[in-house]
XYZ file of C-alpha atoms in Angstrom:
410
model
C -29.931 -10.807 -12.277
C -30.819 -7.640 -14.175
C -34.286 -6.783 -15.442
C -35.079 -3.899 -17.774
C -38.732 -2.946 -17.343
C -40.142 -0.545 -19.944
C -43.451 1.301 -19.613
C -44.698 2.693 -22.921
C -47.185 5.574 -22.939
C -48.430 7.745 -25.821
C -46.274 10.760 -24.873
C -43.350 9.110 -23.081
C -41.314 5.971 -22.491
C -40.019 5.081 -19.025
C -37.317 2.528 -18.219
C -36.458 0.992 -14.862
C -33.393 -1.185 -14.337
C -33.638 -3.683 -11.491
C -30.765 -5.629 -9.956
C -32.073 -8.523 -7.864
C -35.392 -6.679 -7.611
C -33.866 -3.372 -6.425
C -34.213 -0.233 -8.515
C -30.784 1.094 -9.579
C -31.503 3.124 -12.704
C -34.483 5.057 -14.046
C -34.905 7.071 -17.226
C -37.751 8.819 -18.984
C -37.917 10.057 -22.552
C -40.747 12.158 -23.878
C -41.713 11.748 -27.520
C -40.448 15.198 -28.561
C -37.045 14.632 -26.897
C -36.026 11.435 -28.693
C -32.355 11.228 -29.610
C -31.011 14.716 -28.793
C -27.701 13.935 -27.035
C -25.466 12.210 -29.595
C -27.372 13.561 -32.606
C -25.517 15.458 -35.341
C -26.749 18.690 -36.925
C -25.714 20.937 -39.741
C -25.763 24.357 -38.100
C -24.901 28.009 -38.665
C -22.804 30.228 -36.387
C -25.058 33.006 -35.068
C -22.699 34.774 -32.677
C -18.990 34.605 -31.782
C -18.003 35.879 -28.324
C -14.216 36.363 -27.845
C -14.587 37.110 -24.124
C -16.078 33.647 -23.553
C -13.952 31.910 -26.218
C -17.207 30.424 -27.469
C -19.846 30.700 -30.160
C -23.587 30.157 -30.443
C -24.821 27.897 -33.222
C -28.328 27.613 -34.674
C -29.142 23.896 -34.970
C -32.900 24.284 -35.367
C -33.780 23.879 -31.672
C -35.657 26.344 -29.439
C -32.364 27.738 -28.094
C -29.072 28.211 -29.902
C -26.389 25.669 -29.016
C -23.187 26.594 -27.156
C -19.817 25.724 -28.771
C -16.672 26.224 -26.641
C -13.231 26.689 -28.222
C -11.913 23.343 -26.878
C -14.684 21.655 -28.861
C -13.505 23.334 -32.066
C -9.766 22.631 -31.821
C -8.498 19.338 -33.209
C -9.349 16.499 -30.788
C -5.945 14.778 -31.052
C -4.105 15.651 -27.833
C -0.727 15.908 -29.584
C -2.065 18.579 -31.910
C -3.584 20.792 -29.217
C -1.703 24.132 -29.219
C -0.181 25.354 -25.951
C -1.537 28.837 -26.631
C -5.091 28.686 -27.879
C -6.029 30.979 -30.746
C -8.944 33.359 -30.416
C -12.325 31.863 -31.245
C -12.673 34.597 -33.906
C -9.798 33.001 -35.850
C -11.648 29.684 -36.027
C -15.288 30.680 -36.509
C -17.141 33.465 -38.321
C -20.755 34.578 -38.090
C -22.745 32.863 -40.831
C -20.310 29.960 -41.138
C -21.870 26.526 -41.625
C -20.503 23.526 -39.719
C -21.428 20.067 -38.470
C -21.829 19.748 -34.710
C -22.811 16.967 -32.320
C -24.850 17.459 -29.158
C -22.970 16.342 -26.029
C -25.243 17.914 -23.411
C -28.979 18.560 -23.462
C -30.489 22.005 -23.066
C -30.982 22.555 -19.319
C -33.094 25.340 -17.837
C -32.221 28.613 -19.564
C -29.153 27.137 -21.312
C -29.121 25.724 -24.808
C -27.521 22.423 -25.750
C -23.738 22.115 -25.687
C -22.202 20.906 -28.953
C -18.813 19.806 -30.240
C -16.956 19.165 -33.495
C -15.196 16.171 -31.899
C -17.582 13.650 -33.386
C -18.155 10.151 -31.971
C -20.506 7.304 -32.867
C -20.999 4.637 -30.171
C -21.381 1.021 -31.179
C -21.758 -2.223 -29.278
C -18.030 -2.822 -28.722
C -16.353 0.473 -29.629
C -16.868 4.213 -29.874
C -15.856 5.422 -33.345
C -14.234 8.874 -33.647
C -13.654 9.708 -37.340
C -10.988 12.407 -36.841
C -9.359 11.759 -33.458
C -6.325 9.718 -34.482
C -5.781 7.533 -31.386
C -6.889 4.319 -29.665
C -8.004 4.171 -26.030
C -9.156 1.229 -23.915
C -11.738 1.447 -21.128
C -10.108 1.834 -17.717
C -12.536 -0.748 -16.347
C -10.669 -3.443 -18.276
C -7.988 -4.130 -15.684
C -6.058 -7.127 -17.085
C -2.983 -5.687 -18.804
C -2.678 -8.487 -21.374
C -6.277 -7.901 -22.507
C -5.743 -4.143 -22.641
C -2.689 -4.651 -24.840
C -4.570 -7.055 -27.129
C -7.457 -4.633 -27.620
C -5.179 -1.632 -28.107
C -3.133 -3.479 -30.728
C -6.296 -4.666 -32.463
C -7.623 -1.099 -32.558
C -4.379 0.180 -34.092
C -4.557 -2.520 -36.775
C -8.185 -1.802 -37.647
C -8.309 1.991 -37.699
C -7.391 4.210 -40.619
C -4.909 7.060 -40.191
C -7.280 9.814 -39.033
C -9.700 7.565 -37.178
C -9.897 7.144 -33.414
C -11.372 4.294 -31.390
C -12.376 3.816 -27.773
C -12.620 0.134 -26.876
C -15.579 -0.254 -24.523
C -15.669 -2.326 -21.328
C -18.027 -4.909 -22.867
C -15.381 -5.691 -25.517
C -13.267 -7.527 -22.940
C -12.520 -11.040 -24.293
C -14.625 -10.319 -27.389
C -13.654 -11.771 -30.780
C -11.632 -9.580 -33.137
C -14.144 -10.281 -35.927
C -17.037 -8.852 -33.895
C -15.100 -5.673 -33.113
C -14.117 -5.318 -36.778
C -17.757 -5.680 -37.889
C -18.751 -2.988 -35.382
C -16.115 -0.652 -36.817
C -17.191 -1.300 -40.420
C -20.812 -0.546 -39.531
C -19.931 2.719 -37.759
C -17.558 3.767 -40.546
C -20.349 3.278 -43.101
C -22.713 5.221 -40.854
C -20.264 8.147 -40.733
C -19.897 8.142 -44.539
C -23.683 8.282 -44.867
C -23.798 11.277 -42.491
C -21.140 13.097 -44.539
C -23.047 12.367 -47.742
C -26.272 13.673 -46.210
C -24.538 16.881 -45.074
C -24.006 17.882 -48.705
C -27.746 18.133 -49.385
C -29.370 19.024 -46.034
C -30.411 22.656 -45.597
C -29.149 24.649 -42.595
C -30.193 24.190 -39.826
C -30.910 20.507 -40.270
C -30.653 17.119 -38.592
C -28.032 14.790 -40.084
C -28.171 11.870 -37.687
C -30.505 11.095 -34.807
C -29.144 9.058 -31.939
C -30.881 5.885 -30.836
C -33.969 6.063 -28.675
C -33.516 5.792 -24.917
C -34.524 2.128 -24.826
C -32.174 1.216 -27.696
C -29.265 3.100 -26.061
C -29.811 1.271 -22.792
C -30.112 -2.070 -24.565
C -26.777 -1.358 -26.209
C -25.012 -0.006 -23.104
C -26.605 -1.711 -20.079
C -28.597 -4.780 -21.027
C -26.780 -8.131 -20.779
C -28.725 -10.533 -23.039
C -27.181 -13.708 -21.604
C -28.259 -13.034 -18.000
C -30.906 -10.315 -18.133
C -34.566 -9.926 -18.988
C -36.199 -7.202 -21.055
C -39.917 -6.731 -20.435
C -42.085 -4.167 -22.266
C -45.813 -3.491 -21.919
C -46.310 -2.671 -25.613
C -46.415 -5.320 -28.370
C -44.977 -3.112 -31.107
C -42.155 -1.852 -28.891
C -41.375 -5.416 -27.782
C -41.129 -6.581 -31.400
C -38.889 -3.622 -32.290
C -36.682 -4.303 -29.255
C -36.322 -7.980 -30.199
C -35.432 -7.035 -33.778
C -32.851 -4.478 -32.593
C -31.234 -6.997 -30.233
C -31.131 -9.734 -32.875
C -29.217 -7.394 -35.170
C -26.874 -6.351 -32.360
C -26.272 -9.929 -31.158
C -25.751 -11.329 -34.661
C -28.303 -14.126 -34.543
C -28.454 -14.915 -30.819
C -32.064 -15.004 -29.628
C -32.727 -12.232 -27.058
C -34.862 -12.674 -23.943
C -37.590 -10.114 -24.698
C -41.046 -10.438 -23.175
C -44.301 -8.583 -23.723
C -46.119 -7.797 -20.469
C -49.852 -8.520 -20.907
C -51.434 -8.314 -17.423
C -54.031 -5.641 -16.591
C -52.071 -4.367 -13.601
C -49.686 -1.526 -14.599
C -46.218 -2.925 -15.216
C -44.432 -0.598 -12.772
C -46.819 -1.618 -9.996
C -46.482 -5.321 -10.804
C -42.709 -5.199 -10.366
C -42.774 -2.887 -7.339
C -41.116 -0.058 -9.254
C -43.657 2.672 -8.570
C -43.379 2.137 -4.823
C -39.580 2.378 -5.019
C -39.750 5.516 -7.175
C -42.073 7.216 -4.710
C -39.674 6.424 -1.854
C -36.319 7.078 -3.552
C -37.164 10.530 -4.945
C -38.232 12.057 -1.642
C -36.166 14.793 0.017
C -35.914 12.546 3.084
C -34.820 8.996 2.279
C -34.648 6.284 4.924
C -31.686 3.903 5.154
C -32.271 0.157 5.777
C -30.890 0.344 9.334
C -33.021 3.292 10.476
C -30.814 6.260 9.564
C -31.866 8.702 6.874
C -30.592 11.115 4.218
C -31.718 14.683 3.568
C -31.261 15.563 -0.108
C -31.207 19.248 -1.182
C -30.478 20.242 -4.758
C -29.771 23.506 -6.579
C -28.961 24.019 -10.258
C -25.228 23.292 -9.830
C -24.853 21.798 -6.342
C -26.394 18.897 -4.439
C -25.993 18.608 -0.647
C -26.688 15.317 1.137
C -26.903 15.199 4.931
C -26.546 11.875 6.788
C -28.389 11.316 10.091
C -28.596 8.364 12.517
C -32.379 8.696 12.837
C -33.921 5.617 14.470
C -30.664 3.645 14.423
C -29.384 3.310 17.982
C -26.579 0.866 17.182
C -24.294 -0.479 19.894
C -22.956 0.938 23.159
C -20.096 2.500 21.195
C -20.970 5.877 19.609
C -18.154 5.711 17.047
C -19.320 2.285 15.872
C -22.942 3.468 15.595
C -21.885 6.457 13.491
C -19.562 4.300 11.381
C -22.273 1.730 10.553
C -24.729 4.481 9.605
C -22.151 6.151 7.344
C -21.328 2.859 5.619
C -25.018 2.289 4.863
C -25.339 5.881 3.685
C -22.335 5.604 1.328
C -23.812 2.552 -0.415
C -27.266 4.114 -0.683
C -25.966 7.483 -1.914
C -24.068 5.751 -4.734
C -27.289 4.031 -5.833
C -29.387 7.184 -5.562
C -26.916 9.334 -7.503
C -27.216 6.890 -10.384
C -30.974 6.479 -9.995
C -31.710 10.199 -9.813
C -29.032 10.933 -12.451
C -27.718 13.739 -10.266
C -25.047 15.864 -11.950
C -22.676 18.660 -10.979
C -20.993 19.114 -7.597
C -22.129 16.838 -4.765
C -21.283 17.523 -1.110
C -21.984 14.775 1.432
C -22.124 15.636 5.121
C -21.438 12.293 6.767
C -21.716 12.070 10.555
C -18.376 13.018 12.134
C -16.017 10.101 12.777
C -12.912 10.281 14.957
C -11.100 7.144 13.733
C -9.237 7.711 10.450
C -9.627 4.058 9.355
C -13.403 4.463 9.592
C -13.271 7.547 7.364
C -11.177 5.613 4.840
C -13.599 2.681 4.901
C -16.581 4.951 4.197
C -14.722 6.560 1.279
C -13.784 3.104 -0.065
C -17.397 1.969 0.203
C -18.574 4.953 -1.846
C -15.902 4.332 -4.501
C -16.783 0.633 -4.692
C -20.522 1.209 -5.070
C -20.050 3.932 -7.693
C -17.931 1.773 -10.001
C -20.976 0.439 -11.953
C -22.062 4.052 -12.642
C -21.538 4.605 -16.398
C -21.674 8.400 -16.009
C -18.257 10.010 -15.622
C -17.598 10.947 -11.991
C -14.688 11.901 -9.769
C -14.554 11.475 -5.975
C -12.328 14.245 -4.633
C -12.249 13.049 -1.018
C -12.642 14.755 2.348
C -12.493 18.524 2.715
C -10.938 20.353 5.690
C -14.430 20.725 7.138
C -14.948 16.960 7.123
C -17.318 16.961 4.133
C -16.951 14.532 1.237
C -16.856 16.112 -2.209
C -17.426 14.563 -5.635
C -18.461 15.601 -9.133
C -20.675 13.755 -11.605
C -21.056 14.720 -15.243
C -24.349 16.356 -16.085
C -25.579 15.517 -19.599
C -29.355 15.601 -19.214
C -31.930 16.918 -16.810
C -31.819 14.868 -13.622
C -34.607 12.344 -13.138
C -35.987 14.340 -10.230
C -37.049 17.043 -12.673
C -38.612 14.468 -14.954
C -40.416 12.619 -12.135
C -41.790 15.588 -10.179
C -43.144 19.040 -11.015
C -41.876 22.101 -9.144
C -44.455 23.500 -6.722
C -46.080 26.610 -8.216
C -46.428 28.192 -4.765
C -42.935 27.869 -3.292
C -41.032 27.312 -6.581
C -39.185 24.386 -5.050
C -37.904 26.113 -1.901
C -40.108 23.987 0.350
C -41.222 26.945 2.478
C -44.740 28.232 3.019
C -45.144 32.025 3.060
C -46.871 33.421 6.168
């Protein structure tokens, strides 16, 4: 059973997703950050840099947005040229264009934007100028994939593109069509607004964090949604009723005096799961070190003594670590390159089993990721797409003395 627990504060909203009481996802959104990724802006090109094949675009944020040439070329794969033109042939300083944020501003970098627009709905992702239909890879049954692909081809107009989402599996054609009609009307409204909005200006703001997660994660038939704010609870119920087309959602308002995160054991789990040293259920532990682009995770046996067989002891610890690392990557929203230093194993089948365990436990992760496998040094390497600041940065402040290095100067 899934529970979405939402804590509402004056300057921020925090969401915790529990599966059978265990914390698997956490997100925080501050009031000034609402709806950045996914939002569309009317911007102006400030600088074009041929050496980087990129441009900087003023969208009205603190830092100019970054637009790479691949995000300017036509999104249809068949129309991508083999030899890319220079960015100076496509964009000029002072030029006005509509862009969509695909990656938040992180550190010293501005947001990354694209002209390959997409509007996510309940069942589909609508792409007004992509010209193709794709079906989620998580839908495995070939007959269902063919049905959805054929339905998408029948529904879309010539220039339109559709991605059929995983939740659309076995869904009625009428519901998918209604989703498309709503998103198509939304796109027309954005285009109409672009004719009058001054540059730089916001054309479309993406849903709030809670609404996005209700759309993407929450399963109304089996899950619970609990908020500690009456107004937010009423808005959530109204949003779900519109999304579910009349089905009554299971939304509750939390009214007890005890803070909601403490009542559901979330705060205790957050305090434990965001430490540099994280204990495994069997007595082993993980050491988690993170830089701007790279995260290194070290696995140790710790208090776990296991059996009389060293290989079996190491294997059991690594299996536990693989499952826990998959959960923590999702919980912490860790992005970029991840290197895992599992304890050395001599039996190849054990190495394969640990890799399979990691792949299995990372399947529910909605963030795009790719497990590359074992390196020659016996390390396991994977990448995970980085769209927003990781939750570690949102949950903890960097020490003003050591600046996050964890060392004390003599």
